[in-house]
mmCIF file of C-alpha atoms and ligand atoms in Angstrom:
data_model
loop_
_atom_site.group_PDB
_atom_site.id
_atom_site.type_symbol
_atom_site.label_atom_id
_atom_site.label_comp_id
_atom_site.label_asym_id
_atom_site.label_seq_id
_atom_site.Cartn_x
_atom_site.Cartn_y
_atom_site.Cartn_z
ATOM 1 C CA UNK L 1 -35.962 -117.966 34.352
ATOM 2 C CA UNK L 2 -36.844 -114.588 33.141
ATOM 3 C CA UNK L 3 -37.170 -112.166 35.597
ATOM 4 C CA UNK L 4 -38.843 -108.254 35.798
ATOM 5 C CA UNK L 5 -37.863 -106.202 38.153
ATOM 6 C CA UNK L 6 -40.506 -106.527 40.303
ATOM 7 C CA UNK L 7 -39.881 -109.923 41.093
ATOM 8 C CA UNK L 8 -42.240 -111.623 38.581
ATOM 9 C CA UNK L 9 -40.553 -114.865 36.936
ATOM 10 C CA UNK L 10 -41.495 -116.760 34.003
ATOM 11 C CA UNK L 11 -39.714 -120.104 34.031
ATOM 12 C CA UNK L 12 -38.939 -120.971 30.602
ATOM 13 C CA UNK L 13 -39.008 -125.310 30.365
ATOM 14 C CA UNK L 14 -39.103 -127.706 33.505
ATOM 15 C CA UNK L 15 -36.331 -130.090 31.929
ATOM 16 C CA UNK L 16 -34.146 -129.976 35.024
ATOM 17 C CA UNK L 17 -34.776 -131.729 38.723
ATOM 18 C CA UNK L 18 -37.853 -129.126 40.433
ATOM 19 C CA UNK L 19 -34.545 -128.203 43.472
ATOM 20 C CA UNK L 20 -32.474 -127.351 40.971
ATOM 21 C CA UNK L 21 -35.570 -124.663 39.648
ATOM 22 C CA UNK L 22 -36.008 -123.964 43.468
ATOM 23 C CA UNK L 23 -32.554 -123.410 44.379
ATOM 24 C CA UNK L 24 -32.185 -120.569 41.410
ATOM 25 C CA UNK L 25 -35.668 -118.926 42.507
ATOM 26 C CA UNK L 26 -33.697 -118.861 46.193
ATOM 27 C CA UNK L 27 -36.878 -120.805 47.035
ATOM 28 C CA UNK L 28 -39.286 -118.495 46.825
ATOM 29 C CA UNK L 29 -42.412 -119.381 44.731
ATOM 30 C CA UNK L 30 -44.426 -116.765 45.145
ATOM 31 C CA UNK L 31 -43.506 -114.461 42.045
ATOM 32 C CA UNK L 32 -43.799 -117.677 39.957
ATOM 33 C CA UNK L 33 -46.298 -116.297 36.986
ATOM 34 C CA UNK L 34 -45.928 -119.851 35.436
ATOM 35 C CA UNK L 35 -43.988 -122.144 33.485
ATOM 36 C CA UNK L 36 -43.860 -122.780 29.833
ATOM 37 C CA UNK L 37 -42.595 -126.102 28.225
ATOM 38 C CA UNK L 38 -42.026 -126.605 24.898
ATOM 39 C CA UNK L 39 -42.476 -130.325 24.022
ATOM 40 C CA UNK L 40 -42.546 -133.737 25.756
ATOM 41 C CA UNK L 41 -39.004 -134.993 26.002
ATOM 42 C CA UNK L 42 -37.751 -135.098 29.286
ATOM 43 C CA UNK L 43 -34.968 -132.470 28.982
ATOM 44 C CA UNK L 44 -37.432 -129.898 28.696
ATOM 45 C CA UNK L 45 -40.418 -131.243 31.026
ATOM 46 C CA UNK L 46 -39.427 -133.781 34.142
ATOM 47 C CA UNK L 47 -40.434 -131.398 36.560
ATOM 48 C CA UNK L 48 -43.346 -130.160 35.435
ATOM 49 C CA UNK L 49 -45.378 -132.991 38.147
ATOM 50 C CA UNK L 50 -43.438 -131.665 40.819
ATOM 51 C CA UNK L 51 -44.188 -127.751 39.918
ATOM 52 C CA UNK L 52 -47.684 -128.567 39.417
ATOM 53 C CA UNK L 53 -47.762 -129.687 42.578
ATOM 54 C CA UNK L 54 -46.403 -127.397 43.957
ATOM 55 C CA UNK L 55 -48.651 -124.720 42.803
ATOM 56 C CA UNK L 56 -47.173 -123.536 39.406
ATOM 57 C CA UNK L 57 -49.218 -123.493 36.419
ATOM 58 C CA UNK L 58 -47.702 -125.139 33.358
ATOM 59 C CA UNK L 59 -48.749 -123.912 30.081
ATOM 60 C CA UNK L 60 -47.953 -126.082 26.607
ATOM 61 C CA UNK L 61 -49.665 -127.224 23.662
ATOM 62 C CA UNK L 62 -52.975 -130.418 24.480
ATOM 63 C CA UNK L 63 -50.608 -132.684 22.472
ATOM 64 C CA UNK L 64 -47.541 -131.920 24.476
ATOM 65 C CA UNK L 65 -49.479 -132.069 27.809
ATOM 66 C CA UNK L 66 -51.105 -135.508 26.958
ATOM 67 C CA UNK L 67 -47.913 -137.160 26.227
ATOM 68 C CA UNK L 68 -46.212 -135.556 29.653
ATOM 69 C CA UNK L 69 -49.236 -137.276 31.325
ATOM 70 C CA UNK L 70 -50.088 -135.425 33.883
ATOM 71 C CA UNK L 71 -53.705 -134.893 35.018
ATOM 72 C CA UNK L 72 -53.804 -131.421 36.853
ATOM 73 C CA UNK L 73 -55.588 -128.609 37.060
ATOM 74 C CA UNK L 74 -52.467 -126.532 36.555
ATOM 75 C CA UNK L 75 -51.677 -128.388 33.196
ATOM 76 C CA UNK L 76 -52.881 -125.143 31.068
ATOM 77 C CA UNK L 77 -53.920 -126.126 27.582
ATOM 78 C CA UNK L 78 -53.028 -123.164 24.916
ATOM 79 C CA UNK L 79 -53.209 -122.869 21.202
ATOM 80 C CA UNK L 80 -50.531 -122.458 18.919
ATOM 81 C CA UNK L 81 -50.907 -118.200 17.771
ATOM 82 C CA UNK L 82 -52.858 -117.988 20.696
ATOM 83 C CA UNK L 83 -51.732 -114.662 22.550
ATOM 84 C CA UNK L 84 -51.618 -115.283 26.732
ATOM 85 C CA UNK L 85 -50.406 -113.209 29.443
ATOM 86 C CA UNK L 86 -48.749 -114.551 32.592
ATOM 87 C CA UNK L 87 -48.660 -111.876 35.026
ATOM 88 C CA UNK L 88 -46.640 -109.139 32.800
ATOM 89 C CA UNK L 89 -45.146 -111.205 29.821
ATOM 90 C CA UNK L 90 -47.253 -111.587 26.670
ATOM 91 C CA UNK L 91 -46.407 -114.613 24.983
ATOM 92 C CA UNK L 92 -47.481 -116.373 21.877
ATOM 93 C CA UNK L 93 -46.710 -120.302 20.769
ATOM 94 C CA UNK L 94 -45.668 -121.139 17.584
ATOM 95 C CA UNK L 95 -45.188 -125.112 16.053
ATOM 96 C CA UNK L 96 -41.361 -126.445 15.427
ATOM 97 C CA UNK L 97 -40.308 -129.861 13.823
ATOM 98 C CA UNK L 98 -39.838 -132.265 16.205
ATOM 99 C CA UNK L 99 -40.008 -135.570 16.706
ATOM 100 C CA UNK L 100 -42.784 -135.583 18.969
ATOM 101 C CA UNK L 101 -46.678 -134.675 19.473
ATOM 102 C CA UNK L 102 -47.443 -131.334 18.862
ATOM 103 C CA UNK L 103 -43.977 -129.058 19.921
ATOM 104 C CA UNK L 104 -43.765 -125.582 20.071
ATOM 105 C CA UNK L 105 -41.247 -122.408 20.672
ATOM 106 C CA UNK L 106 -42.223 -119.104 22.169
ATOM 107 C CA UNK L 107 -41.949 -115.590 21.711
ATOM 108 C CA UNK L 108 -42.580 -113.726 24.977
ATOM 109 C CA UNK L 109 -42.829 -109.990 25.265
ATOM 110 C CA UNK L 110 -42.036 -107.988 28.283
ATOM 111 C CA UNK L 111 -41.362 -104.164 28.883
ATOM 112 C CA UNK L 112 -38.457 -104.664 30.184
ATOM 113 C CA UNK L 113 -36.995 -107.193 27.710
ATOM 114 C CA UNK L 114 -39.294 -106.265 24.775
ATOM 115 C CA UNK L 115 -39.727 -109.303 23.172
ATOM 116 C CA UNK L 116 -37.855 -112.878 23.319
ATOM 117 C CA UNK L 117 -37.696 -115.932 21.068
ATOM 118 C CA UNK L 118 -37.463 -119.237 22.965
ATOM 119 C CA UNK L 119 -36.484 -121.861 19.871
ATOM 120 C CA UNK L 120 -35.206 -125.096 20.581
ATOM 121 C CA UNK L 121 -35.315 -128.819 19.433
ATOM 122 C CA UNK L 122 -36.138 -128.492 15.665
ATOM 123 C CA UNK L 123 -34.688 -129.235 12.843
ATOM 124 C CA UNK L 124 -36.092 -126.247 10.929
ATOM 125 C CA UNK L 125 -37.067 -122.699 11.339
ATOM 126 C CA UNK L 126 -39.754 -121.924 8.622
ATOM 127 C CA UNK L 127 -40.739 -118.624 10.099
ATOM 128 C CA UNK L 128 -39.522 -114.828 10.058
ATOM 129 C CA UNK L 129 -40.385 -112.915 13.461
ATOM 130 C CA UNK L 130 -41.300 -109.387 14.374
ATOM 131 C CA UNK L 131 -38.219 -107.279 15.288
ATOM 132 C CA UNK L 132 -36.721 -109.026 18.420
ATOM 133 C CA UNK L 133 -34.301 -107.912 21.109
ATOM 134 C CA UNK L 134 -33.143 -111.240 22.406
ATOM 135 C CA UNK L 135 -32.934 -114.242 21.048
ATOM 136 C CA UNK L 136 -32.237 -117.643 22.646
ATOM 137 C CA UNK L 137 -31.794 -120.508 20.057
ATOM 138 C CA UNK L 138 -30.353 -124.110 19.302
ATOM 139 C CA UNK L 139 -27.511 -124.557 17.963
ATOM 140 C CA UNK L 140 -27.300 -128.591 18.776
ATOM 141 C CA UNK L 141 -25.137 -129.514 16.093
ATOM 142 C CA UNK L 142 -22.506 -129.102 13.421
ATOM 143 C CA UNK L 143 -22.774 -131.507 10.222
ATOM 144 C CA UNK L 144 -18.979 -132.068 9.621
ATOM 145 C CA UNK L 145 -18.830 -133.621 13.545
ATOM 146 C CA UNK L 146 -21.521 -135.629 13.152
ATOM 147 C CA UNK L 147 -20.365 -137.076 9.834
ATOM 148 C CA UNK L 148 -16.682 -137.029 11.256
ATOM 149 C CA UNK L 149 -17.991 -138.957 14.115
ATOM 150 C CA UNK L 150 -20.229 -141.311 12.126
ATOM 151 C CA UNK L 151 -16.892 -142.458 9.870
ATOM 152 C CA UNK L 152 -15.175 -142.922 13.033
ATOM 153 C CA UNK L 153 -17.575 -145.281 13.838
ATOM 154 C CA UNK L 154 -17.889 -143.037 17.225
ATOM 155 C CA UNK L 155 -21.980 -142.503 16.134
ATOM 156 C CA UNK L 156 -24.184 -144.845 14.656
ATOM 157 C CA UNK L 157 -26.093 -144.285 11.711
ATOM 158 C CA UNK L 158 -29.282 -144.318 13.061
ATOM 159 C CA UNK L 159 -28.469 -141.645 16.001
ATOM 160 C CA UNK L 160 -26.508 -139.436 13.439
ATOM 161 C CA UNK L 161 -30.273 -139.049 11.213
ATOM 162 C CA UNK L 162 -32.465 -138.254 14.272
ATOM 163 C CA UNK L 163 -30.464 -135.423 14.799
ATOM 164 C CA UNK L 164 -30.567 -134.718 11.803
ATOM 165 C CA UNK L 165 -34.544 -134.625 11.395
ATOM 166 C CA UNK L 166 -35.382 -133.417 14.937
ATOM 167 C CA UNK L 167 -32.276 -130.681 16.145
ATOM 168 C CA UNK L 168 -31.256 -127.612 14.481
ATOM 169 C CA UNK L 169 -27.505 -126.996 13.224
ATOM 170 C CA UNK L 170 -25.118 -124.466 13.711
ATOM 171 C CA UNK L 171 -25.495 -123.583 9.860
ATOM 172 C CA UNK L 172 -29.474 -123.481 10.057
ATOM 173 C CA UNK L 173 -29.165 -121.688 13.367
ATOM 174 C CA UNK L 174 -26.585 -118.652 11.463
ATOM 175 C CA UNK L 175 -29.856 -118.640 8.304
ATOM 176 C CA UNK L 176 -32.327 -118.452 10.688
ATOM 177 C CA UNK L 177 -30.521 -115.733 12.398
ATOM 178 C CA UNK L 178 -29.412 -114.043 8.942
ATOM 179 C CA UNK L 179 -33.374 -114.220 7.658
ATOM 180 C CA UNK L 180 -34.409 -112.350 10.592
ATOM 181 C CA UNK L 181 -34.367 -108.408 11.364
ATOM 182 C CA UNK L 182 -31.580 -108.367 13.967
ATOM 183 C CA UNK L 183 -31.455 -104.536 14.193
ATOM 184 C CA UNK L 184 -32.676 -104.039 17.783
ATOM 185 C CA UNK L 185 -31.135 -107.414 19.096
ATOM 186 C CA UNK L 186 -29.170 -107.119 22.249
ATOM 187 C CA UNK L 187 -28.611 -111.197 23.469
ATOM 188 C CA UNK L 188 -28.445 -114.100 21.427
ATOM 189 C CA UNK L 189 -28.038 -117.213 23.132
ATOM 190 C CA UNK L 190 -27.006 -120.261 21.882
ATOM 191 C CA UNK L 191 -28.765 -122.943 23.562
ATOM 192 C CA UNK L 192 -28.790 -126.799 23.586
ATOM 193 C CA UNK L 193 -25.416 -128.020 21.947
ATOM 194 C CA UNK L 194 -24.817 -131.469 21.685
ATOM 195 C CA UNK L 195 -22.155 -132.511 24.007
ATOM 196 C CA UNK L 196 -20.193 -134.451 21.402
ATOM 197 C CA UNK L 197 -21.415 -132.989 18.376
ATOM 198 C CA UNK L 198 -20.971 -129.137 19.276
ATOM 199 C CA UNK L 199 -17.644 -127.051 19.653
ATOM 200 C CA UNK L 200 -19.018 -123.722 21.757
ATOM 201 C CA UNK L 201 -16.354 -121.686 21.274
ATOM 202 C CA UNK L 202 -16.655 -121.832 17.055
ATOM 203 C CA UNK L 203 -20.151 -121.441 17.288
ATOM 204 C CA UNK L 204 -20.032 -118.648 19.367
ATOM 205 C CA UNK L 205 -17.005 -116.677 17.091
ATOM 206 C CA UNK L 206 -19.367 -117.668 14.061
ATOM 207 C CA UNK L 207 -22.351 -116.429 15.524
ATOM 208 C CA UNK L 208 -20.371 -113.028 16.728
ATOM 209 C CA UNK L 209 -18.765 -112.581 13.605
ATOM 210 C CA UNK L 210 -22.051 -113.066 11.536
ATOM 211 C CA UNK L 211 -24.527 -110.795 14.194
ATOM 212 C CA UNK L 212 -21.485 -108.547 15.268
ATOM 213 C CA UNK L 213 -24.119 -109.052 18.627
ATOM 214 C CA UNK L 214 -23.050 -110.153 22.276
ATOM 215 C CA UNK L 215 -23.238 -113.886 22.447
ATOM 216 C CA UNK L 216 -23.987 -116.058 25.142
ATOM 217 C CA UNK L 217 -23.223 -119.860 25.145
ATOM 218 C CA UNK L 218 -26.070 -121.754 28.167
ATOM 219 C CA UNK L 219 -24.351 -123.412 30.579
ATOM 220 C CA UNK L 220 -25.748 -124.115 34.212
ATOM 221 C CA UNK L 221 -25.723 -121.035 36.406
ATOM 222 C CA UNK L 222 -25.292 -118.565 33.355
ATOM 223 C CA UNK L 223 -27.122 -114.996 34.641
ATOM 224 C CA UNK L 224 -27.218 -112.120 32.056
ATOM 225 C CA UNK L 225 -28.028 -109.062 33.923
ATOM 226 C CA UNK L 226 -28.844 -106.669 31.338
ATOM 227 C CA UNK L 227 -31.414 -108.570 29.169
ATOM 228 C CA UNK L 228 -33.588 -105.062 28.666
ATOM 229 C CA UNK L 229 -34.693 -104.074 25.128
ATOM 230 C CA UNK L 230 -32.341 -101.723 24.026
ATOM 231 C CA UNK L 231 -28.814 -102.249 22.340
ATOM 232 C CA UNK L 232 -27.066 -99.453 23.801
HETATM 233 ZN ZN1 LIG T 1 -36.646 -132.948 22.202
HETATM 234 ZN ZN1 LIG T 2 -34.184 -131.369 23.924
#
């Protein structure tokens, strides 16, 4: 959730149960601008039915929409570089690589957070941004656990290369963030690590000692209070 201090919340992805999305807006819909999902696996959409029907609009790519499968009016269809604006937030979608239809990220733009890149689930970043001042990111994987694991016999073959051609790495995550202006940034958050192929506290010393920027592994619950645009 992103939220202005007026109230108005953008819910970033519908991959966990609609009560658990509930429970953090302290059940109040009302200030709900909309939701944004990025692609059609389940970890990032299952409740979009139940917010649609509950009177949220959810905005994602036709592809992405189709595969969910969900015929509502508040399924909103927009176009990849297509600028939109839900409530105050400006936001813009922009394709990943992914294993699926037609996935996306975002970058959202706010006056009080200036603007945000929501990147997750691919396996490649081809893009520079504009300056940004927060920055939430994958960082699903590190290669050497993976291949660790594979010899171990712990992952099989075929599991270690999806991840390979669909997630993004710790070490493509630290380019990405190297190939981008990071002057202005005041959060990076590391997002969507592997349960078994991750190890949070390196990649968050890595990503610290590379940025020299306050780092934020996602975990359930996690609130960061001063998300505004400025540094200092
Ligand atoms: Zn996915
Ligand atoms: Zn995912």
């Amino acid at each position: 959730l992103l939220t202005a201090n007026n109230g108005q919340t953008l819910i970033i992805e519908a991959g966990v149960r609609f009560d658990t999305i509930k429970k953090a807006l302290q059940y109040n819909l009302r200030n709900v601008v909309g939701c944004i999902i990025t692609h059609e696996h389940k970890d990032h959409c299952k409740a979009a039915e139940s917010m649609m029907l509950a009177g949220i609009n959810c905005y994602s790519t036709a592809g992405t929409l189709d595969a969910i499968g969900v015929k509502s009016h508040r399924a909103m269809i927009i176009g990849k570089d297509q600028i939109f604006s839900l409530g105050d937030f400006r936001l813009k979608a922009f394709g990943v690589k992914h294993d699926v239809s037609d996935p996306v990220g975002y970058l959202i733009n706010h006056e009080e957070c200036g603007t945000v890149l929501f990147l997750t689930d691919t396996y490649y970043c081809e893009y520079t941004f504009p300056p940004l001042n927060n920055i939430l990111v994958e960082a699903n994987y590190c290669q050497k656990i993976l291949d660790d694991r594979l010899k171990r016999g712990e992952n099989p073959k075929v599991v270690r290369d999806r991840v390979i051609e669909s997630h993004l790495s710790i070490d493509n995550c630290k380019a990405l963030l190297k190939a981008n202006d990071l002057s202005k940034v005041n959060n990076i958050v590391l997002i969507h690590l592997s349960d078994k192929n991750s190890d949070e506290k390196r990649f968050k010393r890595e990503v610290e000692e590379l940025t020299g920027k306050t780092v934020h592994i996602a975990e359930a619950g996690l609130e960061i209070d001063h998300f505004n645009d400025s540094p200092f």
